[in-house]
């Protein structure tokens, strides 16, 4: 049976493509989903791809990934990166690799974006590659899982 990974996206990422394009680019969330589905398929991984503006919903989906025995989880926590202990605690429950991703280079930006709680549960962090970072995250996760390269 194919291994399944979760790709979760936090607040305001529904507006990708029109939201501050100088920072986040012109690709929409639908484009990102397409890229993720293709990259996952290339590595023979199943994928659950979701976005929510609500912290509790993201926590529920992380719990779901645990219950469904997902092989790994990629998360762009967006604005919850630096505030959400609830998301961090949910990630700590997972016994599979977590990859944190940001489209922009958060370290080049305002100070308040630098201190990620999520990083404390992450195997790896990718930031600054634009939406291509999602493909890198999936390829990296696939390598960790020993999936098809
Ligand atoms: C997205 C957001 O919405 C911000 O809150 C983060 C992140 C950066 C990104 O680069 O994908 O600070």
JSON list of C-alpha atoms and ligand atoms in Angstrom, two decimals, residues 10-13 16 19-20 23-24 76-82 101-106 109-110 112-114 126-128 130 134, ligand 1:
[
{"chain": "A", "resi": 10, "resn": "UNK", "atom": "CA", "xyz": [-2.13, 27.72, 7.50]},
{"chain": "A", "resi": 11, "resn": "UNK", "atom": "CA", "xyz": [-3.86, 31.08, 7.43]},
{"chain": "A", "resi": 12, "resn": "UNK", "atom": "CA", "xyz": [-4.00, 33.37, 4.41]},
{"chain": "A", "resi": 13, "resn": "UNK", "atom": "CA", "xyz": [-2.36, 30.83, 2.11]},
{"chain": "A", "resi": 16, "resn": "UNK", "atom": "CA", "xyz": [-1.69, 32.88, -2.66]},
{"chain": "A", "resi": 19, "resn": "UNK", "atom": "CA", "xyz": [-1.53, 38.11, -1.58]},
{"chain": "A", "resi": 20, "resn": "UNK", "atom": "CA", "xyz": [1.62, 40.29, -1.49]},
{"chain": "A", "resi": 23, "resn": "UNK", "atom": "CA", "xyz": [6.86, 38.22, -1.27]},
{"chain": "A", "resi": 24, "resn": "UNK", "atom": "CA", "xyz": [4.80, 35.11, -2.02]},
{"chain": "A", "resi": 76, "resn": "UNK", "atom": "CA", "xyz": [3.41, 25.72, 6.29]},
{"chain": "A", "resi": 77, "resn": "UNK", "atom": "CA", "xyz": [2.01, 27.06, 9.56]},
{"chain": "A", "resi": 78, "resn": "UNK", "atom": "CA", "xyz": [2.07, 30.62, 8.16]},
{"chain": "A", "resi": 79, "resn": "UNK", "atom": "CA", "xyz": [1.02, 33.11, 10.87]},
{"chain": "A", "resi": 80, "resn": "UNK", "atom": "CA", "xyz": [0.77, 30.33, 13.50]},
{"chain": "A", "resi": 81, "resn": "UNK", "atom": "CA", "xyz": [4.48, 29.53, 13.17]},
{"chain": "A", "resi": 82, "resn": "UNK", "atom": "CA", "xyz": [5.52, 31.88, 15.94]},
{"chain": "A", "resi": 101, "resn": "UNK", "atom": "CA", "xyz": [8.10, 25.02, 5.03]},
{"chain": "A", "resi": 102, "resn": "UNK", "atom": "CA", "xyz": [7.83, 28.73, 4.34]},
{"chain": "A", "resi": 103, "resn": "UNK", "atom": "CA", "xyz": [7.57, 30.25, 0.90]},
{"chain": "A", "resi": 104, "resn": "UNK", "atom": "CA", "xyz": [9.57, 33.33, 1.86]},
{"chain": "A", "resi": 105, "resn": "UNK", "atom": "CA", "xyz": [12.87, 33.48, 3.73]},
{"chain": "A", "resi": 106, "resn": "UNK", "atom": "CA", "xyz": [11.43, 34.29, 7.14]},
{"chain": "A", "resi": 109, "resn": "UNK", "atom": "CA", "xyz": [12.05, 39.45, 7.14]},
{"chain": "A", "resi": 110, "resn": "UNK", "atom": "CA", "xyz": [10.74, 41.07, 10.33]},
{"chain": "A", "resi": 112, "resn": "UNK", "atom": "CA", "xyz": [8.79, 38.57, 14.85]},
{"chain": "A", "resi": 113, "resn": "UNK", "atom": "CA", "xyz": [8.80, 35.94, 12.06]},
{"chain": "A", "resi": 114, "resn": "UNK", "atom": "CA", "xyz": [12.09, 34.38, 13.15]},
{"chain": "A", "resi": 126, "resn": "UNK", "atom": "CA", "xyz": [12.76, 24.83, 4.10]},
{"chain": "A", "resi": 127, "resn": "UNK", "atom": "CA", "xyz": [12.29, 28.53, 3.48]},
{"chain": "A", "resi": 128, "resn": "UNK", "atom": "CA", "xyz": [12.98, 31.06, 0.76]},
{"chain": "A", "resi": 130, "resn": "UNK", "atom": "CA", "xyz": [9.09, 30.25, -3.14]},
{"chain": "A", "resi": 134, "resn": "UNK", "atom": "CA", "xyz": [6.95, 22.40, -1.45]},
{"chain": "B", "resi": 1, "resn": "LIG", "atom": "C1", "xyz": [3.60, 32.64, 5.34]},
{"chain": "B", "resi": 1, "resn": "LIG", "atom": "C2", "xyz": [2.94, 33.48, 6.19]},
{"chain": "B", "resi": 1, "resn": "LIG", "atom": "O1", "xyz": [1.63, 33.65, 6.10]},
{"chain": "B", "resi": 1, "resn": "LIG", "atom": "C3", "xyz": [3.67, 34.28, 7.19]},
{"chain": "B", "resi": 1, "resn": "LIG", "atom": "O2", "xyz": [2.90, 34.47, 8.36]},
{"chain": "B", "resi": 1, "resn": "LIG", "atom": "C4", "xyz": [5.01, 33.68, 7.55]},
{"chain": "B", "resi": 1, "resn": "LIG", "atom": "C5", "xyz": [5.02, 32.29, 5.52]},
{"chain": "B", "resi": 1, "resn": "LIG", "atom": "C6", "xyz": [5.79, 33.32, 6.29]},
{"chain": "B", "resi": 1, "resn": "LIG", "atom": "C7", "xyz": [5.66, 31.87, 4.20]},
{"chain": "B", "resi": 1, "resn": "LIG", "atom": "O3", "xyz": [6.68, 32.44, 3.79]},
{"chain": "B", "resi": 1, "resn": "LIG", "atom": "O4", "xyz": [5.16, 30.92, 3.58]},
{"chain": "B", "resi": 1, "resn": "LIG", "atom": "O5", "xyz": [5.75, 34.57, 8.35]}
]
